[in-house]
Short mmCIF file of C-alpha atoms and ligand atoms in Angstrom, two decimals:
data_model
loop_
_atom_site.label_atom_id
_atom_site.label_comp_id
_atom_site.label_asym_id
_atom_site.label_seq_id
_atom_site.Cartn_x
_atom_site.Cartn_y
_atom_site.Cartn_z
CA MET J 10 0.76 -5.89 -32.39
CA ASN J 11 -1.01 -7.92 -29.75
CA VAL J 12 0.81 -7.38 -26.47
CA LEU J 13 0.20 -9.21 -23.21
CA PHE J 14 1.66 -6.88 -20.57
CA VAL J 15 2.33 -8.69 -17.29
CA SER J 16 3.12 -7.07 -13.95
CA SER J 17 2.61 -7.73 -10.25
CA GLU J 18 1.77 -4.06 -9.57
CA ILE J 19 -0.46 -1.71 -11.52
CA TYR J 20 -1.58 1.73 -10.37
CA PRO J 21 -4.26 2.51 -9.13
CA LEU J 22 -5.02 -1.09 -8.16
CA ASN J 23 -1.84 -1.62 -6.17
CA LYS J 24 1.61 -0.03 -6.04
CA THR J 25 4.69 -0.24 -3.85
CA GLY J 26 6.79 2.03 -6.09
CA GLY J 27 7.38 3.19 -9.64
CA LEU J 28 6.71 -0.22 -11.21
CA GLY J 29 3.01 0.31 -10.53
CA ASP J 30 3.07 3.70 -12.28
CA VAL J 31 4.91 2.38 -15.35
CA ALA J 32 2.77 -0.77 -15.60
CA TYR J 33 -0.27 1.49 -15.81
CA SER J 34 1.00 4.22 -18.11
CA LEU J 35 3.16 2.27 -20.59
CA PRO J 36 0.40 -0.15 -21.73
CA HIS J 37 -1.95 2.80 -22.11
CA ALA J 38 0.65 4.68 -24.16
CA LEU J 39 1.17 1.60 -26.36
CA SER J 40 -2.56 1.36 -26.85
CA GLU J 41 -2.68 5.03 -27.83
CA VAL J 42 -0.15 4.37 -30.60
CA GLY J 43 -2.43 1.67 -32.00
CA GLN J 44 -1.31 -1.55 -30.31
CA ASP J 45 -3.78 -4.09 -28.92
CA VAL J 46 -2.59 -4.38 -25.33
CA ARG J 47 -4.02 -6.51 -22.55
CA ILE J 48 -2.76 -6.42 -18.98
CA LEU J 49 -2.36 -9.39 -16.64
CA MET J 50 -1.75 -9.26 -12.88
CA PRO J 51 -2.46 -11.37 -9.78
CA ALA J 52 -5.87 -10.93 -8.14
CA TYR J 53 -4.54 -9.60 -4.83
CA ARG J 54 -7.23 -8.83 -2.27
CA SER J 55 -6.65 -5.07 -2.58
CA VAL J 56 -7.03 -5.35 -6.36
CA ILE J 57 -10.28 -7.31 -6.16
CA GLU J 58 -11.61 -4.67 -3.77
CA LYS J 59 -10.88 -1.83 -6.22
CA VAL J 60 -12.17 -3.13 -9.56
CA ASP J 61 -15.73 -2.36 -10.67
CA SER J 62 -16.68 -5.75 -12.09
CA LEU J 63 -15.29 -9.24 -12.62
CA CYS J 64 -16.18 -11.74 -15.29
CA PRO J 65 -14.68 -15.27 -15.36
CA VAL J 66 -12.98 -15.96 -18.70
CA GLY J 67 -10.79 -18.99 -18.01
CA ARG J 68 -9.85 -21.73 -15.60
CA PHE J 69 -6.63 -23.75 -15.34
CA ASP J 70 -5.35 -26.50 -13.15
CA LEU J 71 -1.73 -25.52 -12.40
CA ILE J 72 1.15 -27.17 -10.57
CA GLY J 73 2.18 -25.49 -7.33
CA GLN J 74 4.40 -26.69 -4.51
CA HIS J 75 3.30 -30.18 -3.41
CA GLN J 76 -0.22 -29.49 -4.72
CA ARG J 77 -2.18 -28.43 -7.75
CA HIS J 78 -4.12 -25.19 -7.80
CA SER J 79 -7.38 -24.42 -9.44
CA VAL J 80 -6.75 -21.00 -10.97
CA ARG J 81 -9.38 -18.71 -12.49
CA VAL J 82 -8.80 -15.82 -14.86
CA PHE J 83 -11.15 -12.87 -14.54
CA GLN J 84 -11.62 -10.03 -16.93
CA ALA J 85 -12.01 -6.95 -14.74
CA THR J 86 -13.20 -3.43 -15.40
CA HIS J 87 -12.13 -0.20 -13.74
CA SER J 88 -12.87 3.37 -14.75
CA GLU J 89 -9.17 4.23 -15.14
CA PHE J 90 -8.45 1.39 -17.58
CA ASN J 91 -8.86 1.80 -21.33
CA VAL J 92 -7.16 -1.50 -22.05
CA ARG J 93 -8.36 -4.97 -21.14
CA LEU J 94 -7.41 -6.11 -17.67
CA TYR J 95 -7.10 -9.76 -16.63
CA LEU J 96 -6.61 -11.00 -13.07
CA VAL J 97 -5.14 -14.36 -12.12
CA ASP J 98 -7.19 -15.56 -9.20
CA CYS J 99 -6.08 -18.24 -6.79
CA GLN J 100 -7.37 -17.41 -3.33
CA PRO J 101 -4.91 -19.51 -1.27
CA LEU J 102 -2.03 -17.62 -2.95
CA TYR J 103 -3.18 -14.03 -3.56
CA ASP J 104 -6.16 -13.30 -1.34
CA ARG J 105 -4.12 -11.76 1.47
CA PRO J 106 -4.07 -8.36 3.19
CA GLY J 107 -1.63 -5.53 2.51
CA ASN J 108 1.65 -5.63 0.63
CA PRO J 109 1.91 -8.09 -2.29
CA TYR J 110 5.25 -9.55 -1.18
CA LEU J 111 5.48 -9.08 2.58
CA GLN J 112 3.62 -10.35 5.60
CA PRO J 113 2.21 -7.76 8.01
CA GLY J 114 5.41 -8.18 10.12
CA GLY J 115 7.61 -7.19 7.17
CA GLN J 116 9.07 -10.61 6.24
CA ASP J 117 8.60 -12.13 2.77
CA TRP J 118 5.62 -14.45 2.42
CA PRO J 119 7.21 -17.91 2.83
CA ASP J 120 5.47 -19.22 -0.31
CA ASN J 121 6.52 -16.41 -2.70
CA ALA J 122 8.28 -18.95 -4.96
CA GLU J 123 5.01 -20.81 -5.38
CA ARG J 124 2.91 -17.63 -5.71
CA PHE J 125 4.97 -16.29 -8.62
CA THR J 126 5.46 -19.69 -10.25
CA VAL J 127 1.73 -20.24 -10.42
CA PHE J 128 1.29 -16.68 -11.72
CA ALA J 129 3.91 -17.36 -14.43
CA ARG J 130 2.20 -20.64 -15.36
CA ALA J 131 -1.12 -18.83 -15.79
CA ALA J 132 0.60 -16.26 -18.05
CA GLU J 133 2.17 -19.14 -20.03
CA GLN J 134 -1.27 -20.69 -20.62
CA ILE J 135 -2.70 -17.42 -21.92
CA ALA J 136 0.40 -16.72 -24.01
CA ILE J 137 0.29 -20.12 -25.70
CA HIS J 138 -3.45 -20.78 -25.96
CA GLY J 139 -4.75 -17.21 -26.24
CA CYS J 140 -7.79 -15.64 -24.60
CA ASP J 141 -11.40 -16.80 -24.63
CA ASP J 142 -12.19 -14.54 -27.63
CA GLY J 143 -9.39 -16.00 -29.76
CA TRP J 144 -6.93 -13.13 -29.10
CA GLN J 145 -3.32 -14.36 -29.23
CA PRO J 146 -0.37 -12.24 -28.11
CA ASP J 147 2.56 -11.58 -30.46
CA ILE J 148 4.59 -10.26 -27.53
CA VAL J 149 4.53 -11.08 -23.84
CA HIS J 150 6.04 -8.13 -21.99
CA CYS J 151 7.18 -9.21 -18.51
CA ASN J 152 8.26 -6.90 -15.69
CA ASP J 153 10.69 -7.56 -12.83
CA TRP J 154 11.44 -10.78 -10.96
CA GLN J 155 7.80 -11.62 -10.23
CA CYS J 156 7.39 -12.27 -13.99
CA GLY J 157 10.87 -13.69 -14.61
CA LEU J 158 9.75 -17.30 -15.00
CA ILE J 159 7.40 -16.45 -17.86
CA PRO J 160 10.14 -16.14 -20.56
CA ALA J 161 11.72 -19.33 -19.18
CA LEU J 162 8.47 -21.30 -19.42
CA LEU J 163 7.75 -19.87 -22.89
CA SER J 164 11.21 -20.91 -24.09
CA THR J 165 10.16 -24.56 -23.72
CA HIS J 166 7.52 -24.18 -26.47
CA THR J 167 8.34 -24.30 -30.17
CA ARG J 168 5.36 -22.20 -31.26
CA ARG J 169 5.22 -19.24 -28.93
CA PRO J 170 4.96 -15.48 -28.79
CA ARG J 171 8.21 -13.52 -28.30
CA SER J 172 9.06 -12.30 -24.81
CA VAL J 173 10.40 -8.97 -23.58
CA PHE J 174 11.67 -8.72 -20.03
CA THR J 175 12.02 -5.30 -18.37
CA ILE J 176 14.28 -4.90 -15.35
CA HIS J 177 12.94 -2.14 -13.10
CA ASN J 178 15.34 -2.90 -10.28
CA LEU J 179 18.16 -5.44 -10.35
CA ALA J 180 18.47 -5.33 -6.56
CA TYR J 181 15.37 -7.51 -6.22
CA GLY J 182 16.45 -10.83 -7.72
CA GLY J 183 13.60 -13.17 -6.77
CA HIS J 184 16.05 -15.66 -5.21
CA PHE J 185 14.78 -19.05 -4.09
CA SER J 186 16.27 -22.45 -3.28
CA ALA J 187 17.04 -25.46 -5.45
CA ALA J 188 14.56 -27.41 -3.30
CA ASP J 189 11.83 -24.90 -4.27
CA TYR J 190 12.74 -25.25 -7.96
CA HIS J 191 12.38 -29.00 -7.88
CA ALA J 192 9.31 -29.06 -5.62
CA LEU J 193 7.62 -26.64 -8.04
CA GLN J 194 8.45 -29.05 -10.89
CA LEU J 195 10.05 -26.28 -12.92
CA PRO J 196 11.71 -27.54 -16.14
CA PRO J 197 14.79 -29.66 -15.22
CA ALA J 198 16.32 -28.83 -18.63
CA LEU J 199 16.59 -25.13 -17.63
CA TRP J 200 18.51 -25.90 -14.44
CA HIS J 201 22.09 -25.08 -15.39
CA MET J 202 24.65 -22.34 -14.90
CA GLU J 203 23.67 -20.48 -18.07
CA GLY J 204 20.00 -20.96 -17.18
CA ALA J 205 17.88 -20.68 -14.04
CA GLU J 206 20.58 -21.72 -11.55
CA PHE J 207 22.24 -18.96 -9.52
CA HIS J 208 24.82 -19.82 -6.86
CA GLY J 209 23.15 -23.12 -5.98
CA GLY J 210 19.61 -21.71 -5.88
CA PHE J 211 17.61 -20.02 -8.61
CA SER J 212 16.75 -16.44 -9.45
CA MET J 213 13.50 -15.54 -11.20
CA LEU J 214 15.12 -12.31 -12.38
CA LYS J 215 17.98 -14.23 -13.96
CA CYS J 216 15.43 -16.47 -15.73
CA GLY J 217 13.91 -13.34 -17.26
CA ILE J 218 17.31 -12.07 -18.42
CA VAL J 219 18.49 -15.36 -19.86
CA PHE J 220 15.34 -16.65 -21.56
CA ALA J 221 13.64 -13.48 -22.83
CA ASP J 222 14.05 -12.60 -26.50
CA ALA J 223 14.81 -9.00 -25.51
CA VAL J 224 15.72 -7.41 -22.21
CA THR J 225 15.16 -3.77 -21.44
CA THR J 226 15.81 -1.61 -18.43
CA VAL J 227 14.40 1.75 -17.56
CA SER J 228 17.24 4.13 -18.50
CA PRO J 229 20.25 4.02 -20.83
CA THR J 230 22.74 4.77 -18.04
CA TYR J 231 21.36 1.97 -15.83
CA ALA J 232 21.60 -0.41 -18.82
CA ARG J 233 25.34 0.28 -18.85
CA GLU J 234 25.79 0.34 -15.07
CA ILE J 235 24.23 -3.09 -14.45
CA CYS J 236 26.86 -4.69 -16.66
CA THR J 237 29.55 -3.66 -14.13
CA PRO J 238 30.41 -5.46 -10.86
CA GLU J 239 29.65 -2.28 -8.89
CA HIS J 240 25.96 -2.23 -9.91
CA GLY J 241 25.46 -5.81 -11.10
CA TRP J 242 24.31 -7.51 -7.86
CA GLY J 243 26.31 -10.57 -8.96
CA MET J 244 24.36 -10.64 -12.21
CA ASP J 245 26.74 -8.42 -14.26
CA GLY J 246 28.43 -11.43 -15.90
CA VAL J 247 25.04 -12.78 -17.01
CA LEU J 248 24.08 -9.33 -18.27
CA ARG J 249 27.32 -8.92 -20.20
CA ALA J 250 26.72 -12.32 -21.82
CA HIS J 251 23.28 -11.08 -22.92
CA GLN J 252 24.27 -7.47 -23.64
CA HIS J 253 23.43 -7.91 -27.35
CA LYS J 254 19.72 -8.01 -26.43
CA LEU J 255 19.80 -5.42 -23.59
CA TYR J 256 18.43 -1.90 -24.16
CA GLY J 257 17.83 1.09 -21.92
CA ILE J 258 14.58 2.96 -22.54
CA LEU J 259 13.88 5.89 -20.27
CA ASN J 260 10.59 5.83 -18.36
CA GLY J 261 7.98 8.45 -19.11
CA ILE J 262 5.38 9.90 -16.80
CA ASP J 263 1.64 9.72 -16.99
CA GLU J 264 0.93 13.27 -18.04
CA ARG J 265 -2.73 13.03 -17.14
CA HIS J 266 -2.24 12.01 -13.50
CA TRP J 267 0.90 14.07 -12.96
CA ASP J 268 0.01 17.48 -14.34
CA PRO J 269 0.03 20.49 -11.97
CA ALA J 270 -2.46 22.25 -14.25
CA GLN J 271 -5.18 19.67 -13.57
CA ASP J 272 -4.19 17.91 -10.40
CA PRO J 273 -7.16 17.42 -8.04
CA ALA J 274 -4.77 17.02 -5.08
CA LEU J 275 -3.70 20.69 -5.36
CA PRO J 276 -5.63 23.63 -3.90
CA LEU J 277 -4.68 25.84 -6.85
CA PRO J 278 -3.60 23.99 -10.01
CA TYR J 279 -0.86 25.85 -11.90
CA THR J 280 1.14 26.15 -15.10
CA VAL J 281 4.58 27.58 -15.75
CA GLU J 282 2.97 31.06 -15.87
CA THR J 283 1.25 30.70 -12.51
CA VAL J 284 3.74 28.50 -10.73
CA ASP J 285 4.51 30.94 -7.89
CA ALA J 286 0.90 31.31 -6.79
CA GLY J 287 0.17 27.60 -7.25
CA LYS J 288 3.15 26.47 -5.23
CA ARG J 289 2.42 28.97 -2.47
CA ALA J 290 -1.16 27.73 -2.16
CA ALA J 291 0.11 24.12 -2.06
CA LYS J 292 2.65 25.01 0.62
CA GLN J 293 -0.06 26.68 2.66
CA ALA J 294 -2.24 23.56 2.46
CA LEU J 295 0.69 21.34 3.39
CA LEU J 296 1.61 23.48 6.43
CA GLN J 297 -2.02 23.57 7.47
CA HIS J 298 -2.07 19.78 7.36
CA PHE J 299 1.19 19.11 9.18
CA GLN J 300 1.82 22.15 11.36
CA PRO J 301 -1.41 24.07 11.96
CA ASP J 302 0.11 25.68 15.07
CA ILE J 303 3.28 27.28 13.68
CA ASP J 304 3.76 30.78 12.24
CA GLN J 305 2.62 30.09 8.69
CA ALA J 306 3.70 33.44 7.26
CA ASP J 307 7.29 32.79 8.32
CA ALA J 308 7.25 29.20 7.12
CA LEU J 309 5.76 30.17 3.75
CA ASP J 310 8.78 32.30 2.92
CA ARG J 311 11.39 29.71 3.78
CA PRO J 312 12.62 27.12 1.28
CA LEU J 313 10.86 23.79 1.66
CA VAL J 314 12.77 20.63 0.79
CA GLY J 315 10.66 17.53 0.07
CA LEU J 316 11.13 13.79 -0.23
CA VAL J 317 8.65 11.07 -1.18
CA GLY J 318 9.87 7.53 -1.44
CA ARG J 319 10.73 4.17 -0.06
CA LEU J 320 12.86 4.61 3.07
CA VAL J 321 15.61 2.17 2.08
CA MET J 322 19.37 2.37 1.52
CA GLN J 323 18.84 2.55 -2.27
CA LYS J 324 17.30 5.99 -1.86
CA GLY J 325 20.21 7.33 0.22
CA ILE J 326 17.96 7.92 3.21
CA ASP J 327 20.94 7.29 5.51
CA LEU J 328 22.84 10.14 3.79
CA ILE J 329 19.95 12.49 4.45
CA ILE J 330 19.69 11.50 8.12
CA ASP J 331 23.42 12.05 8.40
CA VAL J 332 23.44 15.61 7.02
CA LEU J 333 20.09 16.84 8.33
CA PRO J 334 21.18 18.16 11.76
CA ASN J 335 23.93 20.24 10.16
CA ILE J 336 21.69 21.60 7.41
CA LEU J 337 19.06 22.55 9.97
CA ALA J 338 21.73 24.41 11.91
CA THR J 339 23.19 26.26 8.92
CA SER J 340 20.13 27.05 6.80
CA GLU J 341 16.60 28.21 7.28
CA ALA J 342 15.08 25.39 5.21
CA HIS J 343 12.07 23.35 6.24
CA PHE J 344 11.71 19.68 5.32
CA VAL J 345 8.83 17.39 4.50
CA PHE J 346 9.21 13.60 4.27
CA LEU J 347 6.65 11.01 3.15
CA GLY J 348 7.69 7.38 3.04
CA THR J 349 7.67 3.88 4.37
CA GLY J 350 10.39 1.28 4.36
CA ASP J 351 12.99 -0.21 6.67
CA HIS J 352 12.07 0.06 10.30
CA GLN J 353 15.41 1.59 11.34
CA TRP J 354 15.12 4.53 8.90
CA GLU J 355 11.49 5.11 9.82
CA GLN J 356 12.52 5.24 13.49
CA ARG J 357 15.50 7.53 12.97
CA LEU J 358 13.52 9.97 10.86
CA THR J 359 10.76 9.95 13.45
CA ALA J 360 13.28 10.77 16.18
CA LEU J 361 14.72 13.65 14.13
CA ALA J 362 11.27 15.03 13.39
CA LYS J 363 10.42 14.90 17.10
CA ARG J 364 13.59 16.82 17.91
CA HIS J 365 12.80 19.52 15.30
CA PRO J 366 9.00 19.75 15.18
CA GLN J 367 9.12 23.29 13.76
CA ARG J 368 11.39 22.33 10.87
CA ILE J 369 10.58 18.75 9.88
CA MET J 370 7.20 17.44 8.75
CA LEU J 371 7.06 13.66 8.56
CA GLU J 372 4.46 11.14 7.52
CA VAL J 373 5.43 7.49 7.78
CA GLY J 374 2.85 5.99 5.46
CA PHE J 375 1.71 5.78 1.86
CA SER J 376 -0.50 8.55 0.49
CA GLU J 377 -0.95 9.21 -3.19
CA ASN J 378 -2.62 12.59 -2.53
CA ARG J 379 0.07 13.79 -0.18
CA ALA J 380 2.77 12.70 -2.65
CA HIS J 381 1.21 15.06 -5.22
CA LEU J 382 0.89 17.87 -2.68
CA ILE J 383 4.55 17.53 -1.66
CA GLU J 384 5.72 17.59 -5.29
CA ALA J 385 3.80 20.85 -5.71
CA SER J 386 4.58 22.56 -2.43
CA ALA J 387 8.30 21.82 -2.10
CA ASP J 388 10.92 24.16 -3.57
CA LEU J 389 13.51 21.39 -3.90
CA PHE J 390 13.12 17.62 -4.11
CA LEU J 391 15.70 15.33 -2.49
CA MET J 392 16.68 12.13 -4.31
CA PRO J 393 20.25 11.19 -3.33
CA SER J 394 19.80 7.56 -4.43
CA ARG J 395 22.90 5.33 -4.31
CA PHE J 396 21.56 3.76 -7.51
CA GLU J 397 18.39 4.53 -9.43
CA PRO J 398 17.23 2.43 -12.40
CA CYS J 399 15.16 5.38 -13.64
CA GLY J 400 13.27 7.15 -10.89
CA LEU J 401 9.91 8.77 -11.45
CA ASN J 402 9.91 11.17 -8.55
CA GLN J 403 12.57 13.42 -10.07
CA LEU J 404 10.46 13.51 -13.26
CA TYR J 405 7.33 14.46 -11.30
CA SER J 406 9.43 17.13 -9.55
CA LEU J 407 10.61 18.58 -12.86
CA ARG J 408 7.01 18.69 -14.07
CA TYR J 409 5.87 20.42 -10.83
CA GLY J 410 8.58 23.09 -10.87
CA THR J 411 10.53 21.54 -7.99
CA PRO J 412 14.20 21.21 -8.98
CA PRO J 413 15.57 17.84 -7.86
CA VAL J 414 18.80 17.37 -5.91
CA VAL J 415 20.17 14.03 -7.10
CA HIS J 416 23.17 11.71 -7.17
CA ASN J 417 24.68 11.27 -10.63
CA THR J 418 23.51 7.71 -11.29
CA GLY J 419 21.14 5.69 -13.50
CA GLY J 420 18.03 7.48 -14.66
CA LEU J 421 18.82 10.48 -12.46
CA ALA J 422 21.96 11.07 -14.55
CA ASP J 423 19.86 10.79 -17.72
CA THR J 424 17.22 13.31 -16.67
CA VAL J 425 18.66 15.92 -14.31
CA VAL J 426 21.10 18.59 -15.55
CA HIS J 427 23.21 20.33 -12.93
CA THR J 428 22.86 24.09 -12.68
CA THR J 429 25.96 26.00 -13.77
CA PRO J 430 26.32 29.36 -15.55
CA ALA J 431 26.77 27.40 -18.80
CA THR J 432 23.70 25.15 -18.40
CA LEU J 433 21.62 28.12 -17.32
CA ALA J 434 22.72 29.99 -20.43
CA ASN J 435 21.91 27.13 -22.80
CA ALA J 436 18.57 26.50 -21.05
CA THR J 437 19.31 22.92 -19.98
CA ALA J 438 19.81 23.43 -16.23
CA ASN J 439 16.95 21.85 -14.29
CA GLY J 440 18.32 20.67 -10.93
CA PHE J 441 21.38 19.89 -8.84
CA VAL J 442 23.64 16.87 -9.25
CA PHE J 443 26.47 15.50 -7.10
CA ASP J 444 28.94 12.83 -8.10
CA THR J 445 29.66 10.67 -5.06
CA PRO J 446 27.03 9.28 -2.70
CA THR J 447 28.53 10.68 0.50
CA PRO J 448 26.98 12.88 3.19
CA ALA J 449 29.56 15.61 2.45
CA ALA J 450 28.78 15.72 -1.28
CA LEU J 451 25.04 15.78 -0.59
CA ALA J 452 25.45 18.58 1.97
CA THR J 453 27.52 20.72 -0.42
CA CYS J 454 25.05 20.18 -3.26
CA LEU J 455 22.01 20.95 -1.14
CA ALA J 456 23.70 24.08 0.25
CA SER J 457 24.39 25.34 -3.28
CA ALA J 458 20.79 24.60 -4.27
CA LEU J 459 19.50 26.58 -1.30
CA GLU J 460 21.82 29.43 -2.26
CA ALA J 461 20.49 29.39 -5.82
CA PHE J 462 16.93 29.48 -4.47
CA ALA J 463 17.65 32.93 -3.05
CA ASP J 464 18.25 34.36 -6.57
CA LYS J 465 14.67 34.65 -7.86
CA SER J 466 15.40 35.30 -11.52
CA ARG J 467 17.87 32.41 -11.75
CA TRP J 468 15.37 30.20 -9.95
CA SER J 469 12.54 31.03 -12.27
CA ARG J 470 14.66 30.11 -15.32
CA LEU J 471 15.56 26.81 -13.71
CA ILE J 472 11.93 25.97 -13.00
CA THR J 473 10.86 26.96 -16.51
CA HIS J 474 13.45 24.62 -18.05
CA GLY J 475 12.24 21.65 -15.98
CA MET J 476 8.54 22.33 -16.51
CA SER J 477 8.98 22.66 -20.28
CA LEU J 478 10.59 19.24 -20.80
CA ASP J 479 8.77 16.52 -22.72
CA LEU J 480 8.51 13.81 -20.08
CA GLY J 481 5.54 11.90 -21.48
CA TRP J 482 5.42 8.39 -22.90
CA ASN J 483 4.78 9.05 -26.59
CA GLY J 484 8.30 8.79 -27.97
CA ARG J 485 9.27 6.22 -25.38
CA ALA J 486 6.36 3.90 -26.19
CA LEU J 487 7.60 3.99 -29.79
CA GLN J 488 11.00 2.80 -28.61
CA TYR J 489 9.33 -0.23 -27.00
CA LEU J 490 7.41 -0.82 -30.19
CA GLU J 491 10.66 -0.80 -32.13
CA ARG J 492 12.01 -3.49 -29.75
CA TYR J 493 8.84 -5.57 -30.23
CA HIS J 494 9.19 -5.38 -34.02
CA HIS J 495 12.86 -6.22 -33.85
P1 ADP M 8 10.90 3.33 -6.80
O1 ADP M 8 10.10 2.64 -7.84
O2 ADP M 8 12.30 2.86 -6.71
O3 ADP M 8 10.25 3.31 -5.46
P2 ADP M 8 10.31 5.76 -8.33
O4 ADP M 8 10.76 7.15 -8.17
O5 ADP M 8 10.44 5.16 -9.68
O6 ADP M 8 11.03 4.89 -7.22
O7 ADP M 8 8.76 5.66 -8.03
C1 ADP M 8 8.22 5.81 -6.75
C2 ADP M 8 6.72 5.96 -6.89
O8 ADP M 8 6.11 5.57 -5.68
C3 ADP M 8 6.29 7.39 -7.14
O9 ADP M 8 5.05 7.41 -7.81
C4 ADP M 8 6.12 7.91 -5.71
O10 ADP M 8 5.30 9.02 -5.63
C5 ADP M 8 5.51 6.70 -5.06
N1 ADP M 8 5.72 6.61 -3.63
C6 ADP M 8 6.79 6.10 -2.98
N2 ADP M 8 6.61 6.15 -1.64
C7 ADP M 8 5.40 6.73 -1.46
C8 ADP M 8 4.62 7.06 -0.31
N3 ADP M 8 5.08 6.81 0.91
N4 ADP M 8 3.41 7.62 -0.50
C9 ADP M 8 2.96 7.85 -1.75
N5 ADP M 8 3.62 7.58 -2.87
C10 ADP M 8 4.83 7.01 -2.73
C1 GLC M 9 12.02 0.63 -9.81
C2 GLC M 9 13.19 1.56 -9.71
C3 GLC M 9 12.90 2.97 -10.17
C4 GLC M 9 12.08 2.97 -11.44
C5 GLC M 9 10.83 2.16 -11.24
C6 GLC M 9 9.94 2.12 -12.48
O1 GLC M 9 11.28 0.52 -8.66
O2 GLC M 9 13.76 1.57 -8.41
O3 GLC M 9 14.12 3.65 -10.39
O4 GLC M 9 11.72 4.30 -11.79
O5 GLC M 9 11.17 0.84 -10.94
O6 GLC M 9 10.61 1.62 -13.60
#
């Protein structure tokens, strides 16, 4: 099938979270199972800076807010891409520094409605009229709210490719005002309660859900959870109405970039047979980086608990900050945190790290290399998310022999099996799971994980189970293909 895969983030060109990873690895996996996939994304400044070459392949005149935009489409090349990559270029909208959605001060760009409407209109043009070489998509696969208008715009055409909309995170709804909708001259016929309208404004995410031919989300449990008021962000009624076309397909990982046996970020790559030596070398490198002055021999023998992620409420960062002082007092564990996010959590973690410089290593920032090193060097990985559509970090942890400590929700529930005598005996145990997102439940679970760490033979079985799982995309890409055919 010809698939136009559309996303606002694609590793290694840009990434704020797991969407970037999936939007890189899923199209490549689909291509490996014989599909003709082409990727489309906005030509953000950081993206333009990273690609090797650009060749203009199209030009459109598209309606924006109170003005028309001259939009160019470039075909770009990059050594990591084996599928065709197209960039939608409109300098006034996308040629900006830093984060794709936020100004340097952390607020949304005020013209995000226009930025993602023009992007959707460019995708619509390519979907309907094809590419310069005559290629025409059968499927337009849209991801998250930034692409939500594409299925809506396509629905206004009689001859059109089918659309698939994947929800990576329902919490980000792409909400804008009715005034924006009308100023952007979006189709008046779609403005109704069962359509684009949402509580007096409009939601690009809702447009994707309502108008796509199929909707998927990134784990089976999350597909069920989002149909309930507790996890529906006000959209559960809409989702229930469209449940007949909603499927949960678990994310895979890119087994080439996330493989401890060939990871250039590690001092000593390792397999399940050499995991002890590999993790020890990684821990040594990490300590050398963060704490060159402390007693490394002592620190090497203590359990190291790691976290990499966005520092936001979703990830349960507040729960961690709550329990940390007590865990430091009652265990000998060391901690390493890498993340960026809400200012208040960045500040509170920084204050804690200052108070316990021997025990807490902290980097407020984004570093792909350090993320890999933490996955390899930590003994346990913390992911107490309040909700988690899928989560990739627990999958990377399993692959790197770092049992995750997780809340029983979404994709975490679908991938992490709590350690008990029974799950150890049937070789399914691979981490530690707690049922309610409270500081007390997290503390108890982490304490039992640290206790298990002390029993070396039990620990090695646990690590072996996690490292032996099939976490790649092969089977999962086929599930998407089945949806496309359907
Ligand atoms: P989410 O998409 O909700 O942020 P996931 O677990 O699906 O969560 O994916 C997060 C991805 O982003 C992982 O690849 C993780 O390593 C990466 N990541 C998050 N924060 C950072 C950071 N500060 N530095 C490097 N990588 C990060
Ligand atoms: C989102 C979710 C995360 C998921 C990722 C990729 O950012 O928060 O759970 O793994 O998208 O699908």
